[in-house]
Coordinates of C-alpha atoms in Angstrom, one line a residue:
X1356 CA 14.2 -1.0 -22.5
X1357 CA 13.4 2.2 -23.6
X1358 CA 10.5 3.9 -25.3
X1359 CA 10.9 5.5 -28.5
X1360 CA 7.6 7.3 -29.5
X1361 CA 4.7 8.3 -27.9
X1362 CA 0.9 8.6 -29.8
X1363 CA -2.4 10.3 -27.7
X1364 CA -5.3 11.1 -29.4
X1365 CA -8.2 12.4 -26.8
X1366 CA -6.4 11.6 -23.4
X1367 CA -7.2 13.8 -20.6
X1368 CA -6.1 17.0 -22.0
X1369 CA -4.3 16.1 -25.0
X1370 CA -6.4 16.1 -28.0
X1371 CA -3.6 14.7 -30.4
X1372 CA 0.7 14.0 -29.9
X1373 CA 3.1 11.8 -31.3
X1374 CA 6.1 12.3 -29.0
X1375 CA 9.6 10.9 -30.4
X1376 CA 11.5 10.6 -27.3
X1377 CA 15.2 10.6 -27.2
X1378 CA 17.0 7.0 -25.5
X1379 CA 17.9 9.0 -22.0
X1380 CA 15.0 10.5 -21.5
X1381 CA 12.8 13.6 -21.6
X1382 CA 12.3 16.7 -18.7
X1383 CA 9.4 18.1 -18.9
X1384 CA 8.6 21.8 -17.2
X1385 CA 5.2 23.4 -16.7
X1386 CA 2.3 24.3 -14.7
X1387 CA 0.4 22.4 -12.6
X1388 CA -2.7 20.8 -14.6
X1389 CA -0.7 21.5 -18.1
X1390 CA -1.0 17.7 -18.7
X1391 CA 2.1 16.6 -17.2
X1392 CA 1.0 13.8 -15.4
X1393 CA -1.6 12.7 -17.7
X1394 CA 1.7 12.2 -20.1
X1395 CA 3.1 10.2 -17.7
X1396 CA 0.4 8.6 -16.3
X1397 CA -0.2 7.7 -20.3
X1398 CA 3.1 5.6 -20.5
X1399 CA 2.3 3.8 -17.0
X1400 CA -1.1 2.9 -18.5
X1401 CA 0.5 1.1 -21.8
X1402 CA 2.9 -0.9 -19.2
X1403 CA 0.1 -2.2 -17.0
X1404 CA -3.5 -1.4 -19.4
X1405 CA -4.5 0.6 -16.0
X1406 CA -4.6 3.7 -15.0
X1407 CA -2.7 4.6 -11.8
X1408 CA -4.4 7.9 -11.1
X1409 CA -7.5 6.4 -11.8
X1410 CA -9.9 3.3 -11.2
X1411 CA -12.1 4.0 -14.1
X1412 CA -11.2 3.8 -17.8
X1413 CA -13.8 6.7 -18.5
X1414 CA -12.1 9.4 -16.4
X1415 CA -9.3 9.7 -18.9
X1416 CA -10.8 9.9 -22.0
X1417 CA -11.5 13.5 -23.0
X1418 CA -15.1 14.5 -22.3
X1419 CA -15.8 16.6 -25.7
X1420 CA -13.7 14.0 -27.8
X1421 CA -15.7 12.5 -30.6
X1422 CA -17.6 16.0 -30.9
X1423 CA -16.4 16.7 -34.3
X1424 CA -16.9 13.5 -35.9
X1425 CA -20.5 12.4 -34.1
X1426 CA -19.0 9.6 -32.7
X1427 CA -19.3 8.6 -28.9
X1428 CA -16.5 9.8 -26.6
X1429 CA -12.6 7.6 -27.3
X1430 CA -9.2 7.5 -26.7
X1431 CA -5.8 5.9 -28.1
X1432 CA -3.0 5.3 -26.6
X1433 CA 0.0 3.9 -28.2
X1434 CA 4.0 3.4 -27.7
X1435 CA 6.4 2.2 -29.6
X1436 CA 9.4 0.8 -27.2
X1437 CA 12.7 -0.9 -27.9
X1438 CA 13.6 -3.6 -26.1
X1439 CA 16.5 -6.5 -25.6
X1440 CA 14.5 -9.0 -27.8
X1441 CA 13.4 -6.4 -30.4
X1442 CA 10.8 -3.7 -31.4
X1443 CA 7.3 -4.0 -30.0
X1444 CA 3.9 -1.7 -30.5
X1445 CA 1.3 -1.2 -27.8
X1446 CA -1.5 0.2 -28.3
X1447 CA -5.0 0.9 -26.1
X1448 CA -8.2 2.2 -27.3
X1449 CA -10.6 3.3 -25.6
X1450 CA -14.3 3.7 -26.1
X1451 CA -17.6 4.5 -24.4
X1452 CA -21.3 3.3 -25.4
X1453 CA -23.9 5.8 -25.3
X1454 CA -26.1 3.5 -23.4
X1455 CA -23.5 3.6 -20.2
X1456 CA -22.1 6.9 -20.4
X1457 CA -20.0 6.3 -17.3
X1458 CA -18.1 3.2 -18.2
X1459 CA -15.6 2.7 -21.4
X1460 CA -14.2 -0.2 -23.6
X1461 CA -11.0 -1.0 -24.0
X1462 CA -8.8 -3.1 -26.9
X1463 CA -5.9 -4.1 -26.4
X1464 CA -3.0 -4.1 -29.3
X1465 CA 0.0 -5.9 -29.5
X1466 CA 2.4 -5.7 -32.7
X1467 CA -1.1 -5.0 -34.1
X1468 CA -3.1 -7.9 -33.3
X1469 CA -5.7 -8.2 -30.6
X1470 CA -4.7 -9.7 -27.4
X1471 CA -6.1 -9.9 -23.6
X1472 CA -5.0 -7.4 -21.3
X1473 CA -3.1 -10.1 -19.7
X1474 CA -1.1 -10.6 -22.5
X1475 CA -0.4 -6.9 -22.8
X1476 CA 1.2 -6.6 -19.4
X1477 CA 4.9 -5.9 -19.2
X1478 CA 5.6 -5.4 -23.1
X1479 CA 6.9 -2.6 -21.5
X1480 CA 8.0 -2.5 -18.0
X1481 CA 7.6 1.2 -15.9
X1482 CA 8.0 2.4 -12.5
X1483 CA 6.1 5.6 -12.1
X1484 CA 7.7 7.9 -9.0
X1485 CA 4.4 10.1 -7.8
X1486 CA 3.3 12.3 -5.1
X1487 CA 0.5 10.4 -4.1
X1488 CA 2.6 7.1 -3.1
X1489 CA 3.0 8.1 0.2
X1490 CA -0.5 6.2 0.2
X1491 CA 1.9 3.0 0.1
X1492 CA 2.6 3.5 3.5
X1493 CA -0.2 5.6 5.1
X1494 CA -3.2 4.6 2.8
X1495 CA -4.9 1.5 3.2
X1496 CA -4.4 -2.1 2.6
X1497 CA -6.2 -2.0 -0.8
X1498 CA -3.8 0.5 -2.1
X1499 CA -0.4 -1.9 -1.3
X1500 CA -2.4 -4.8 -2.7
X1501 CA -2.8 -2.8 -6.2
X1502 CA 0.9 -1.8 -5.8
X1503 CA 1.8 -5.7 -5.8
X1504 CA -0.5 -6.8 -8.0
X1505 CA 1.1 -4.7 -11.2
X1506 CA 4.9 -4.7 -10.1
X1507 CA 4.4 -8.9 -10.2
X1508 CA 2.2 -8.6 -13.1
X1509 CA 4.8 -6.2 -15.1
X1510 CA 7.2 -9.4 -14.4
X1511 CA 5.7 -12.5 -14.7
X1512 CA 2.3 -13.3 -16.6
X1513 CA 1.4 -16.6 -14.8
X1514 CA 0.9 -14.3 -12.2
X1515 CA -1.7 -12.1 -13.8
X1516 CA -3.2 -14.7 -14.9
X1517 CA -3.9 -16.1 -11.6
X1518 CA -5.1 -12.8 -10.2
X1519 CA -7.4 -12.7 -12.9
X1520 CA -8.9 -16.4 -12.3
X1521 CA -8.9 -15.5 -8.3
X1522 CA -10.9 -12.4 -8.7
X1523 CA -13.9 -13.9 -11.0
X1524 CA -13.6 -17.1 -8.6
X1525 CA -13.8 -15.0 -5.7
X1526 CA -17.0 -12.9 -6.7
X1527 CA -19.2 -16.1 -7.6
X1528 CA -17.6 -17.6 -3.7
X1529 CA -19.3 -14.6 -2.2
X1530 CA -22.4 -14.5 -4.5
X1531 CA -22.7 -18.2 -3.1
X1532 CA -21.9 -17.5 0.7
X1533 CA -24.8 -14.5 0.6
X1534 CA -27.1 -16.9 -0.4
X1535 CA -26.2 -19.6 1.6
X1536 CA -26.1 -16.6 4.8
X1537 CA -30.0 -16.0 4.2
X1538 CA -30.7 -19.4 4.4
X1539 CA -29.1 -20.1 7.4
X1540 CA -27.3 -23.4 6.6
X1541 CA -26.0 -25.3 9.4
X1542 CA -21.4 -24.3 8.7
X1543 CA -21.3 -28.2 9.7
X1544 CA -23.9 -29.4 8.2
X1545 CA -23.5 -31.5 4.8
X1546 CA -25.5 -29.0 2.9
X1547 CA -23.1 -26.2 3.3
X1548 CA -19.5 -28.0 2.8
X1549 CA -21.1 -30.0 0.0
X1550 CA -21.7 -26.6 -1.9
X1551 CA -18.8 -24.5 -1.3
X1552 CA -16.5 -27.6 -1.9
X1553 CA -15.6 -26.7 -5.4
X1554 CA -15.3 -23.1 -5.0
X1555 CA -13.1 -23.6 -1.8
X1556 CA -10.9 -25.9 -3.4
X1557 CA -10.5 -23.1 -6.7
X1558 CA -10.0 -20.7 -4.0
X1559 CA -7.4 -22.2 -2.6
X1560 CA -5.7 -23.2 -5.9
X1561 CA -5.2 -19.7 -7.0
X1562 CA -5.0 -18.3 -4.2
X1563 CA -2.2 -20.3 -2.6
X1564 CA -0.4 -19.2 -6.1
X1565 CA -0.3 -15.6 -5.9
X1566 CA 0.2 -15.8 -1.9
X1567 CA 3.1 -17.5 -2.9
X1568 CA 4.2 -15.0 -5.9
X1569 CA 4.2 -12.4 -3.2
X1570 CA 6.0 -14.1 -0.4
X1571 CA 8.7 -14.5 -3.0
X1572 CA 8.5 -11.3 -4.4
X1573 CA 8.4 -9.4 -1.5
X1574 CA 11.6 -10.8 0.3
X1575 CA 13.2 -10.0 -2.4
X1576 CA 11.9 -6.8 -2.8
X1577 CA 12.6 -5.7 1.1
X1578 CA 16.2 -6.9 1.0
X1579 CA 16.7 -4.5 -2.5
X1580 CA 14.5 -1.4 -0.8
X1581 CA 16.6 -1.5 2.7
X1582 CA 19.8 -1.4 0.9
X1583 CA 18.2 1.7 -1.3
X1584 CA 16.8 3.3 2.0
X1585 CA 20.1 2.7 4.2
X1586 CA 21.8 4.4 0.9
X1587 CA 19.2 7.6 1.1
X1588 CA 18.7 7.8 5.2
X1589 CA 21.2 5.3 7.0
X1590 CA 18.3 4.1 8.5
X1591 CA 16.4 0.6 8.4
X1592 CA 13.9 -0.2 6.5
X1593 CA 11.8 -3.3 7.5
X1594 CA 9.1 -4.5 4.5
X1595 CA 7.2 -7.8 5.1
X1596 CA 4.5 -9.6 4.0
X1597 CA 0.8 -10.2 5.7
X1598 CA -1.0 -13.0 4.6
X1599 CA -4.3 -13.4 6.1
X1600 CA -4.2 -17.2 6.0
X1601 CA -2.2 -17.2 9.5
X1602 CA 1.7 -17.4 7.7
X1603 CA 4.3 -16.7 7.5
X1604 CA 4.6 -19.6 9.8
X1605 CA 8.2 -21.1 9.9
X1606 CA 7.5 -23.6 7.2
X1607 CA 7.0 -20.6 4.9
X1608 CA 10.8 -20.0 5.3
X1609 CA 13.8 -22.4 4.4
X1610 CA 14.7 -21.4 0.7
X1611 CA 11.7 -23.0 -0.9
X1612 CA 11.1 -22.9 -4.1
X1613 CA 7.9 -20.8 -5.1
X1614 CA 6.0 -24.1 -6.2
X1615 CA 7.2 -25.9 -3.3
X1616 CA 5.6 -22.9 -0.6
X1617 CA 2.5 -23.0 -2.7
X1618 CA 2.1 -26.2 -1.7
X1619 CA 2.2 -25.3 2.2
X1620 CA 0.3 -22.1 1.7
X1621 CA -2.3 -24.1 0.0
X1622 CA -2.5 -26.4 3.2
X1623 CA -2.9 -23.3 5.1
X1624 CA -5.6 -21.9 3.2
X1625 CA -7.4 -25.0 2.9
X1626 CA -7.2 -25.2 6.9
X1627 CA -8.3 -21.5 7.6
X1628 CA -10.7 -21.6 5.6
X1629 CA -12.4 -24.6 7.5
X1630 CA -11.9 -22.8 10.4
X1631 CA -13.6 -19.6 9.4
X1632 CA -16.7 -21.1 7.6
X1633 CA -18.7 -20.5 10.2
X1634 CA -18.2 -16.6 10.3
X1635 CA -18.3 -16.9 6.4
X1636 CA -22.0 -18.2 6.7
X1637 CA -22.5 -15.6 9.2
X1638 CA -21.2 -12.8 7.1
X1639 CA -21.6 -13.5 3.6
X1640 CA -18.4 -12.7 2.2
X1641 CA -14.8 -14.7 1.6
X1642 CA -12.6 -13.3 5.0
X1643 CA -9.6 -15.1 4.0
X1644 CA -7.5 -15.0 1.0
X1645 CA -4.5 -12.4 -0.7
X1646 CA -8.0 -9.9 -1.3
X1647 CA -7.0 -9.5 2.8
X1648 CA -3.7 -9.7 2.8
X1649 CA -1.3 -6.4 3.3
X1650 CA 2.3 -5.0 3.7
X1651 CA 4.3 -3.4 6.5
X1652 CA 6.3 -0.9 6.3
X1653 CA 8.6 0.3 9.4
X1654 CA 11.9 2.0 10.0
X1655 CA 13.8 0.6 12.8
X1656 CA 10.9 -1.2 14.0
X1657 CA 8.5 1.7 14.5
X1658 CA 5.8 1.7 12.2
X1659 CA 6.1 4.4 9.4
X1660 CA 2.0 4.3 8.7
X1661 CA 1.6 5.0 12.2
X1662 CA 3.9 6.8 13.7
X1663 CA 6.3 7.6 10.4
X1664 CA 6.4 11.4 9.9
X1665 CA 6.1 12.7 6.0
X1666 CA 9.2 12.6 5.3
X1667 CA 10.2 9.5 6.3
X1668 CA 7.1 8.1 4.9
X1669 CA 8.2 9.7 1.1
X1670 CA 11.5 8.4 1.5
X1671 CA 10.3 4.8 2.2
X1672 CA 7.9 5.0 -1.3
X1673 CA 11.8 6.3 -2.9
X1674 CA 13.3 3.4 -1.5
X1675 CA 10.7 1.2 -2.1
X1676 CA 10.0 2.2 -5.7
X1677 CA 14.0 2.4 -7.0
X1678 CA 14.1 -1.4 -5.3
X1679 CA 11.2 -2.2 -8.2
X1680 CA 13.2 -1.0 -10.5
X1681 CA 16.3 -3.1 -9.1
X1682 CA 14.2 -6.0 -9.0
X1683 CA 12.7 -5.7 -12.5
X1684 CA 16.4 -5.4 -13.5
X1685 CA 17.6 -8.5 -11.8
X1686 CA 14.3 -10.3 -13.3
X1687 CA 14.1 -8.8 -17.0
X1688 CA 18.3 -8.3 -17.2
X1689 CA 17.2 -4.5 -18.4
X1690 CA 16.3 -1.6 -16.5
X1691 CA 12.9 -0.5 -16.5
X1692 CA 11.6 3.2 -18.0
X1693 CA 11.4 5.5 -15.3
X1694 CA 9.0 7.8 -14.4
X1695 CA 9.2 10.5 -12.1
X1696 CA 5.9 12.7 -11.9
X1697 CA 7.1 16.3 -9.9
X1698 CA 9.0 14.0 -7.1
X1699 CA 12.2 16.1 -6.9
X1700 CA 9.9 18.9 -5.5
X1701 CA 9.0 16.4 -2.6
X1702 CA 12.3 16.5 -1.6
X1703 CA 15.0 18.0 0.2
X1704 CA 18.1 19.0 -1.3
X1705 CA 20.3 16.3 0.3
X1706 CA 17.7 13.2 -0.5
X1707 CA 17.0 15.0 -4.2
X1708 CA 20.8 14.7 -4.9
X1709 CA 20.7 11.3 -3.6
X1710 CA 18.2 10.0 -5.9
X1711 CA 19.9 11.6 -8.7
X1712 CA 22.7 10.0 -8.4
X1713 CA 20.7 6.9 -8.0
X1714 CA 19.7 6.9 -11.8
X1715 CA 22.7 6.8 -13.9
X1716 CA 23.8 3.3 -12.1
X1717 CA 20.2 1.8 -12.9
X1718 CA 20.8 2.6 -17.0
X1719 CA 17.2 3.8 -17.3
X1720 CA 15.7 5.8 -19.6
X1721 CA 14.1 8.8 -17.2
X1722 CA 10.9 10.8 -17.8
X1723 CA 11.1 13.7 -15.5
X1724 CA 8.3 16.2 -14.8
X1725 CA 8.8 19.7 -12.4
X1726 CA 6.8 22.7 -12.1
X1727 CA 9.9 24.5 -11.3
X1728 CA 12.7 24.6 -14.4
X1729 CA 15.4 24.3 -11.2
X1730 CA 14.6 20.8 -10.2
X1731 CA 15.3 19.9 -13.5
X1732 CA 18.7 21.5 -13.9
X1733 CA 20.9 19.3 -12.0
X1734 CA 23.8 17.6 -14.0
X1735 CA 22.6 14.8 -13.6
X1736 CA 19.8 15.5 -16.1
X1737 CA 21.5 17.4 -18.3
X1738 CA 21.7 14.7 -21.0
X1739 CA 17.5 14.5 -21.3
X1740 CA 16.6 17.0 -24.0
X1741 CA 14.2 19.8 -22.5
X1742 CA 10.6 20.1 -23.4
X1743 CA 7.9 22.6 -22.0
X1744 CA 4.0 21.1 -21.4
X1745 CA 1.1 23.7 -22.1
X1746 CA -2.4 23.0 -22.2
X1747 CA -2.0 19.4 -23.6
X1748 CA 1.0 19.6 -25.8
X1749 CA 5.0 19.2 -25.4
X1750 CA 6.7 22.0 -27.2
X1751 CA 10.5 21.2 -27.5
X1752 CA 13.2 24.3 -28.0
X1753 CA 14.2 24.8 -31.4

């Protein structure tokens, strides 16, 4: 997979670039805020129609954009990428209404015809190396939750799909148990079970679904992230999964296929869910399902968001991050496009090299950003053509 050109118009910083970008790669050098990231953080947006520096579509569209033709603030996003199966266009644009400054639109192109988000997904496939994932292990829950949700959603679509079902299902369970909580209804009385039947057994149906998605995912994903992190460190890295339903419980286990654990999750859920209906009534709110659930991540059994110093927490993320890419490999049968937003700073020279060398084998194309030219000198990278970033645009040597 590789991308072969770039359009902005009105992101962030840039006010307009078409970026043709060579099949190894691309380093980019410049300042901090030069735009960088937002380039990067541009490409990660047209693999997974979010933005992972940000939880609202507004914050990246450039604030004075639509000045000069009287038109509300917008953006556009677009990528052409090359792929096993053939040529595909993405494209995201982005709009706000004058009536709710704050919030924006979005449309969502595919080969030039309208589609769902969720039919946008993983046209193309990125992993985007950052600073800020050191929040996988020391941040909270919610982050490693987003983290799942788009690596499995870059992969698979049932999967999005799901999430998507599970989240609206999941706000009209809640608007339900608040009402029921002011009432007072009996958790045992007929009144109660009678109406949260239905939306405990949707609950439980999509739920049990992308419990399972991530059971499967993540065991696969550990295994490929401890070989990656004994490679960097020597050490062992230990990644399971939490589900807040009470598993993994040895029926979990046994080589099952993902339909046949959805099945036993799904008795699970159904189960702790009866059991936690009267602390639902008391609360108002769903306290069971994958919105709960979480990772851990631990090195030789100690806890890295605990007791994990910096540097072993970054070099976890590295491990973690080049086993996604493994995995997408093993699941797409073609590497992913790398992105890697001012990492090789993060590092030291020993676990830089390391990671360097970690490229060539995965056959990626590789986006690198540094504020320093030197991190971007190593032989390794001497392949990617060189382009400087200032104030919003990529100016390439002649």
């Amino acid at each position: 997979m590789r991308l072969r050109s770039l359009t902005l118009e009105e992101f962030r910083s840039y006010r307009r670039l078409e970026l043709v970008i060579e099949p190894a790669g691309l380093r980019l050098a410049g300042a901090n805020g030069s735009g960088k990231s937002s380039l990067l953080e541009a490409i990660a947006m047209l693999a997974t129609t979010r933005s992972p520096r940000s939880t609202s579509d507004r914050d990246t569209i450039g604030w004075n954009s639509g000045e000069d033709f009287g038109v509300p603030p917008f953006a556009r996003l677009g990528a052409v990428i090359e792929r096993g199966d053939g040529e595909v266009r993405v494209e995201i644009a982005l709009s706000t209404d004058p009536a709710r400054p704050t919030a924006a639109k979005k449309q969502i192109k595919l080969n030039g015809r309208p589609v769902r988000a969720m039919d946008a997904v993983g046209a193309l496939k990125a992993v985007l190396f950052s600073p800020e994932d050191v929040a996988l292990v020391a941040g909270p829950p919610s982050g490693r939750r987003r983290y799942l949700d788009l690596t499995i959603s870059q992969m698979d679509g049932t999967y999005l799909r799901a999430l998507s079902r599970y989240n609206r299902l999941l706000t009209q369970r809640n608007s339900l148990l608040k009402s029921l909580s002011k009432e007072r209804l009996d958790p045992s009385g007929s009144g109660a079970v009678a109406q949260l039947a239905y939306w405990d057994d949707e609950l439980v149906a999509f739920g049990s679904l992308l419990t399972a998605f991530r059971f499967h995912l993540v065991g696969r994903l550990a295994t490929m992230a401890a070989e990656r992190f004994r490679w960097l460190s020597g050490g062992a890295l230990e990644i399971a999964y939490l589900p807040s339903v009470g598993g993994p419980s040895p029926a979990w286990g046994g080589g099952r296929t993902r339909s046949d654990l959805q099945a036993v999750v799904a008795r699970d859920f159904a189960d702790a869910l009866a059991n936690q209906r009267r602390e639902e009534l008391r609360r108002g709110v769903s306290v069971l399902g994958p919105h709960r659930d979480d990772l851990s991540i631990a090195v030789g059994g100690v806890d890295m968001a605990t007791f994990g110093s910096r540097g072993q927490q970054r070099l976890a993320v590295v491990a973690l991050k080049l086993g996604e890419a493994d995995l997408m490999v093993a699941e797409a049968g073609e590497a992913p496009v790398l992105l890697l937003d001012d990492v090789l700073s993060e590092l030291d020279e020993e676990h830089r090299s390391l990671l360097l060398r970690a490229l060539p084998e995965l056959g990626a194309q590789v986006l690198v950003t540094a504020t320093d030219d030197r991190f971007l000198d190593d032989p390794v990278l001497a392949e990617l053509p060189m382009a400087r970033v200032e104030s919003g645009s990529v100016v390439t040597p002649s």
